[in-house]
mmCIF file of C-alpha atoms and ligand atoms in Angstrom:
data_model
loop_
_atom_site.group_PDB
_atom_site.id
_atom_site.type_symbol
_atom_site.label_atom_id
_atom_site.label_comp_id
_atom_site.label_asym_id
_atom_site.label_seq_id
_atom_site.Cartn_x
_atom_site.Cartn_y
_atom_site.Cartn_z
ATOM 1 C CA MET A 576 -62.241 56.458 80.907
ATOM 2 C CA ILE A 577 -60.108 58.683 78.373
ATOM 3 C CA GLY A 578 -59.086 56.650 75.225
ATOM 4 C CA LEU A 579 -55.311 56.825 76.265
ATOM 5 C CA ASN A 580 -55.412 54.228 78.916
ATOM 6 C CA LYS A 581 -58.166 51.685 77.941
ATOM 7 C CA ILE A 582 -57.475 48.076 78.314
ATOM 8 C CA LYS A 583 -56.379 46.659 75.140
ATOM 9 C CA THR A 584 -58.844 43.726 74.527
ATOM 10 C CA ALA A 585 -59.091 40.855 71.877
ATOM 11 C CA VAL A 586 -62.498 39.348 71.277
ATOM 12 C CA PHE A 587 -62.192 35.619 70.144
ATOM 13 C CA ILE A 588 -65.099 34.610 67.834
ATOM 14 C CA SER A 589 -66.092 31.661 65.543
ATOM 15 C CA GLY A 590 -69.312 32.713 64.011
ATOM 16 C CA THR A 591 -72.081 35.513 63.787
ATOM 17 C CA GLY A 592 -70.438 37.760 66.266
ATOM 18 C CA THR A 593 -73.425 39.648 67.766
ATOM 19 C CA ASN A 594 -71.630 39.599 71.004
ATOM 20 C CA LEU A 595 -68.752 41.072 69.474
ATOM 21 C CA LYS A 596 -70.767 43.884 67.572
ATOM 22 C CA LYS A 597 -72.365 44.827 71.203
ATOM 23 C CA LEU A 598 -68.770 44.651 72.788
ATOM 24 C CA TYR A 599 -67.476 47.231 70.121
ATOM 25 C CA LYS A 600 -70.292 49.505 70.439
ATOM 26 C CA PHE A 601 -69.900 49.431 74.077
ATOM 27 C CA SER A 602 -66.191 50.010 73.722
ATOM 28 C CA LEU A 603 -66.738 53.187 71.896
ATOM 29 C CA THR A 604 -68.705 54.766 75.069
ATOM 30 C CA ARG A 605 -67.020 57.100 77.456
ATOM 31 C CA ILE A 606 -67.687 54.551 80.338
ATOM 32 C CA SER A 607 -66.097 51.868 78.798
ATOM 33 C CA PRO A 608 -62.862 50.576 80.290
ATOM 34 C CA ILE A 609 -61.883 48.526 77.308
ATOM 35 C CA GLU A 610 -60.730 49.130 73.617
ATOM 36 C CA ILE A 611 -61.131 46.461 71.115
ATOM 37 C CA ASP A 612 -57.807 46.241 69.310
ATOM 38 C CA LEU A 613 -58.057 42.823 67.913
ATOM 39 C CA VAL A 614 -60.508 40.229 66.638
ATOM 40 C CA ILE A 615 -59.320 36.533 66.409
ATOM 41 C CA SER A 616 -61.548 33.959 64.605
ATOM 42 C CA SER A 617 -61.295 30.260 64.383
ATOM 43 C CA ASP A 618 -63.280 30.268 61.176
ATOM 44 C CA LYS A 619 -62.297 32.537 57.999
ATOM 45 C CA ASN A 620 -66.001 32.718 57.068
ATOM 46 C CA ALA A 621 -67.088 33.965 60.345
ATOM 47 C CA LYS A 622 -69.687 36.864 59.948
ATOM 48 C CA GLY A 623 -67.856 38.659 62.817
ATOM 49 C CA LEU A 624 -64.748 39.125 60.628
ATOM 50 C CA MET A 625 -66.951 41.221 58.047
ATOM 51 C CA PHE A 626 -68.266 43.421 60.730
ATOM 52 C CA SER A 627 -64.547 43.867 62.138
ATOM 53 C CA LYS A 628 -63.184 44.804 58.663
ATOM 54 C CA LYS A 629 -65.854 47.353 58.184
ATOM 55 C CA LYS A 630 -64.858 48.929 61.562
ATOM 56 C CA LYS A 631 -61.207 48.462 60.640
ATOM 57 C CA ILE A 632 -60.328 46.504 63.788
ATOM 58 C CA ASN A 633 -57.291 44.365 63.214
ATOM 59 C CA THR A 634 -58.435 40.722 62.629
ATOM 60 C CA LYS A 635 -56.445 37.400 62.486
ATOM 61 C CA VAL A 636 -57.752 33.880 61.522
ATOM 62 C CA PHE A 637 -56.391 30.966 62.939
ATOM 63 C CA ASN A 638 -56.950 27.234 62.177
ATOM 64 C CA PHE A 639 -57.111 25.644 65.426
ATOM 65 C CA LYS A 640 -56.714 22.150 64.434
ATOM 66 C CA LYS A 641 -52.740 22.525 65.017
ATOM 67 C CA ARG A 642 -53.639 23.969 68.428
ATOM 68 C CA ILE A 643 -50.380 23.851 70.252
ATOM 69 C CA ILE A 644 -48.565 25.479 67.288
ATOM 70 C CA ILE A 645 -51.127 27.892 66.744
ATOM 71 C CA GLU A 646 -51.568 28.842 70.306
ATOM 72 C CA ASN A 647 -47.776 30.035 70.769
ATOM 73 C CA LYS A 648 -48.341 32.135 67.494
ATOM 74 C CA ILE A 649 -51.303 33.698 69.096
ATOM 75 C CA LEU A 650 -49.874 34.282 72.403
ATOM 76 C CA LYS A 651 -46.839 35.898 70.612
ATOM 77 C CA TYR A 652 -48.998 38.050 68.582
ATOM 78 C CA LEU A 653 -51.145 39.069 71.601
ATOM 79 C CA ASN A 654 -48.041 40.104 73.557
ATOM 80 C CA LYS A 655 -46.705 42.023 70.634
ATOM 81 C CA LYS A 656 -50.258 43.993 70.465
ATOM 82 C CA LYS A 657 -50.053 44.570 74.186
ATOM 83 C CA ILE A 658 -53.547 42.865 74.751
ATOM 84 C CA LYS A 659 -54.299 42.513 78.327
ATOM 85 C CA LEU A 660 -57.788 40.922 78.108
ATOM 86 C CA ILE A 661 -59.499 38.207 75.890
ATOM 87 C CA CYS A 662 -63.107 38.170 75.565
ATOM 88 C CA LEU A 663 -64.489 34.762 74.022
ATOM 89 C CA ALA A 664 -67.750 35.558 72.351
ATOM 90 C CA GLY A 665 -69.247 32.805 70.501
ATOM 91 C CA PHE A 666 -65.877 31.036 70.239
ATOM 92 C CA MET A 667 -66.261 27.431 69.828
ATOM 93 C CA LYS A 668 -62.814 25.973 70.543
ATOM 94 C CA ILE A 669 -61.215 24.805 73.614
ATOM 95 C CA LEU A 670 -58.050 26.736 74.785
ATOM 96 C CA SER A 671 -55.228 24.766 76.277
ATOM 97 C CA ARG A 672 -54.344 24.756 80.012
ATOM 98 C CA ASN A 673 -51.054 26.285 79.015
ATOM 99 C CA PHE A 674 -52.563 29.123 76.990
ATOM 100 C CA ILE A 675 -54.742 29.852 79.817
ATOM 101 C CA ARG A 676 -51.905 29.921 82.481
ATOM 102 C CA LYS A 677 -49.805 31.699 80.026
ATOM 103 C CA PHE A 678 -52.409 34.566 79.704
ATOM 104 C CA LYS A 679 -52.599 35.240 83.331
ATOM 105 C CA GLY A 680 -56.435 34.051 83.559
ATOM 106 C CA LYS A 681 -57.299 37.160 81.996
ATOM 107 C CA ILE A 682 -59.904 35.496 79.713
ATOM 108 C CA ILE A 683 -63.569 35.644 80.082
ATOM 109 C CA ASN A 684 -66.400 33.940 78.270
ATOM 110 C CA ILE A 685 -69.990 34.192 78.045
ATOM 111 C CA HIS A 686 -72.104 30.879 78.219
ATOM 112 C CA PRO A 687 -75.657 30.718 77.348
ATOM 113 C CA SER A 688 -76.842 28.945 80.745
ATOM 114 C CA LEU A 689 -77.015 29.592 84.311
ATOM 115 C CA LEU A 690 -73.794 27.774 85.127
ATOM 116 C CA PRO A 691 -72.645 25.536 86.675
ATOM 117 C CA LYS A 692 -75.927 24.129 85.383
ATOM 118 C CA TYR A 693 -75.782 22.932 81.502
ATOM 119 C CA LYS A 694 -71.985 23.295 80.916
ATOM 120 C CA GLY A 695 -71.048 22.538 77.116
ATOM 121 C CA LEU A 696 -73.214 22.684 74.014
ATOM 122 C CA ASN A 697 -76.929 22.611 73.187
ATOM 123 C CA THR A 698 -77.726 24.254 76.520
ATOM 124 C CA HIS A 699 -81.439 25.498 75.470
ATOM 125 C CA GLN A 700 -82.550 22.317 74.208
ATOM 126 C CA ARG A 701 -81.369 20.501 77.118
ATOM 127 C CA ALA A 702 -82.887 22.791 79.788
ATOM 128 C CA ILE A 703 -86.272 22.677 77.786
ATOM 129 C CA LYS A 704 -86.040 18.821 77.676
ATOM 130 C CA ASN A 705 -85.477 19.082 81.483
ATOM 131 C CA ASN A 706 -88.525 21.188 81.966
ATOM 132 C CA GLU A 707 -86.529 23.924 83.616
ATOM 133 C CA LYS A 708 -88.505 26.848 84.975
ATOM 134 C CA PHE A 709 -85.348 29.210 84.089
ATOM 135 C CA SER A 710 -82.227 29.461 81.870
ATOM 136 C CA GLY A 711 -80.089 32.184 81.286
ATOM 137 C CA CYS A 712 -76.630 33.311 80.678
ATOM 138 C CA THR A 713 -73.177 33.474 82.500
ATOM 139 C CA ILE A 714 -69.923 35.645 82.195
ATOM 140 C CA HIS A 715 -67.031 33.737 83.920
ATOM 141 C CA PHE A 716 -63.599 33.459 83.962
ATOM 142 C CA VAL A 717 -61.956 30.752 81.594
ATOM 143 C CA SER A 718 -60.068 28.003 83.585
ATOM 144 C CA HIS A 719 -58.674 24.714 82.375
ATOM 145 C CA LYS A 720 -62.154 22.903 83.174
ATOM 146 C CA LEU A 721 -64.983 23.821 80.513
ATOM 147 C CA ASP A 722 -67.373 26.266 81.572
ATOM 148 C CA SER A 723 -66.308 26.033 85.066
ATOM 149 C CA GLY A 724 -63.994 29.390 85.999
ATOM 150 C CA LYS A 725 -65.236 31.770 88.575
ATOM 151 C CA ILE A 726 -68.691 33.522 87.654
ATOM 152 C CA ILE A 727 -68.504 37.213 87.325
ATOM 153 C CA LEU A 728 -72.165 37.743 86.430
ATOM 154 C CA GLN A 729 -75.239 36.045 85.368
ATOM 155 C CA LYS A 730 -79.000 36.880 84.470
ATOM 156 C CA LYS A 731 -81.855 34.480 84.814
ATOM 157 C CA VAL A 732 -84.339 34.120 81.725
ATOM 158 C CA LYS A 733 -87.697 32.605 82.235
ATOM 159 C CA ILE A 734 -88.624 29.455 79.903
ATOM 160 C CA TYR A 735 -92.145 29.738 78.447
ATOM 161 C CA LYS A 736 -94.280 26.420 78.066
ATOM 162 C CA GLN A 737 -94.242 27.083 74.202
ATOM 163 C CA ASP A 738 -90.231 27.900 74.037
ATOM 164 C CA THR A 739 -88.428 25.972 71.347
ATOM 165 C CA PRO A 740 -84.554 25.903 71.627
ATOM 166 C CA LYS A 741 -84.615 28.539 68.895
ATOM 167 C CA SER A 742 -86.998 31.118 70.724
ATOM 168 C CA LEU A 743 -85.194 30.606 73.899
ATOM 169 C CA ALA A 744 -81.833 31.220 72.191
ATOM 170 C CA LYS A 745 -83.148 34.264 70.654
ATOM 171 C CA ARG A 746 -84.568 35.694 73.927
ATOM 172 C CA ILE A 747 -81.265 34.923 75.920
ATOM 173 C CA LEU A 748 -79.082 36.399 73.262
ATOM 174 C CA LYS A 749 -80.751 39.689 73.775
ATOM 175 C CA VAL A 750 -79.782 39.282 77.543
ATOM 176 C CA GLU A 751 -76.299 38.149 76.642
ATOM 177 C CA HIS A 752 -75.795 41.568 74.647
ATOM 178 C CA LYS A 753 -76.575 43.546 77.959
ATOM 179 C CA LEU A 754 -74.770 41.352 80.364
ATOM 180 C CA TYR A 755 -71.264 41.279 78.563
ATOM 181 C CA PRO A 756 -70.592 45.051 78.915
ATOM 182 C CA LYS A 757 -72.034 44.980 82.558
ATOM 183 C CA ALA A 758 -69.597 42.294 83.539
ATOM 184 C CA ILE A 759 -66.826 44.235 82.017
ATOM 185 C CA ILE A 760 -67.909 47.466 84.191
ATOM 186 C CA LYS A 761 -68.184 45.246 87.210
ATOM 187 C CA LEU A 762 -64.701 43.846 86.762
ATOM 188 C CA TYR A 763 -62.930 47.193 85.829
ATOM 189 C CA CYS A 764 -64.779 50.320 87.060
HETATM 190 C C1 LIG B 895 -74.275 32.846 71.763
HETATM 191 O O1 LIG B 895 -75.408 32.281 72.245
HETATM 192 C C2 LIG B 895 -73.070 32.735 73.039
HETATM 193 O O2 LIG B 895 -73.524 32.634 74.133
HETATM 194 C C3 LIG B 895 -72.681 31.484 72.680
HETATM 195 O O3 LIG B 895 -72.540 31.398 70.980
HETATM 196 C C4 LIG B 895 -73.704 32.077 70.472
HETATM 197 C C5 LIG B 895 -73.480 32.878 69.649
HETATM 198 O O4 LIG B 895 -72.731 34.066 69.862
HETATM 199 N N1 LIG B 895 -71.007 31.101 73.131
HETATM 200 P P1 LIG B 895 -72.571 35.398 68.689
HETATM 201 O O5 LIG B 895 -73.642 35.697 68.092
HETATM 202 O O6 LIG B 895 -71.389 34.979 67.733
HETATM 203 O O7 LIG B 895 -71.748 36.649 69.749
#
């Protein structure tokens, strides 16, 4: 895809931003259908913001405590910047039904489990506690029901006997980094 008509994308983060880094790297490749024009963070101390500023990506921090007011501000800003796709990447806030509807359902998320199993938090701990043989990660459309939108792509990751939530999270994160770009290619190429 030549740079002129790439899909203007915003990445929403709350923390480390390792998925953001991989998405940014992918966005610079010729095969990428997206360009990352904006990073929005729910936390002013998110490490992903430092990366974004270093790469001169436009960044905004919003305090999601006043969700309705903030969401309307964000929607206005997204429209002003002609953003067409939102990628949630380690984003820890819940977007309202109104926001999701207003953004024409063009919001995708990465979740560290094999959905529909283990929606919500502490997915690795719960999978290990339940003696699951596999876990994994899933890229899905964001709907008004938490971690329940249409699945785009997912990848299984074997759970070893000696795994801790930390060791499993580390291994799944590596798979997430490869899966997110693949899901975008599946959607738009
Ligand atoms: C990842 O496990 C992701 O699946 C979850 O948040 C974690 C941190 O992501 N949503 P990142 O390093 O901030 O991209």
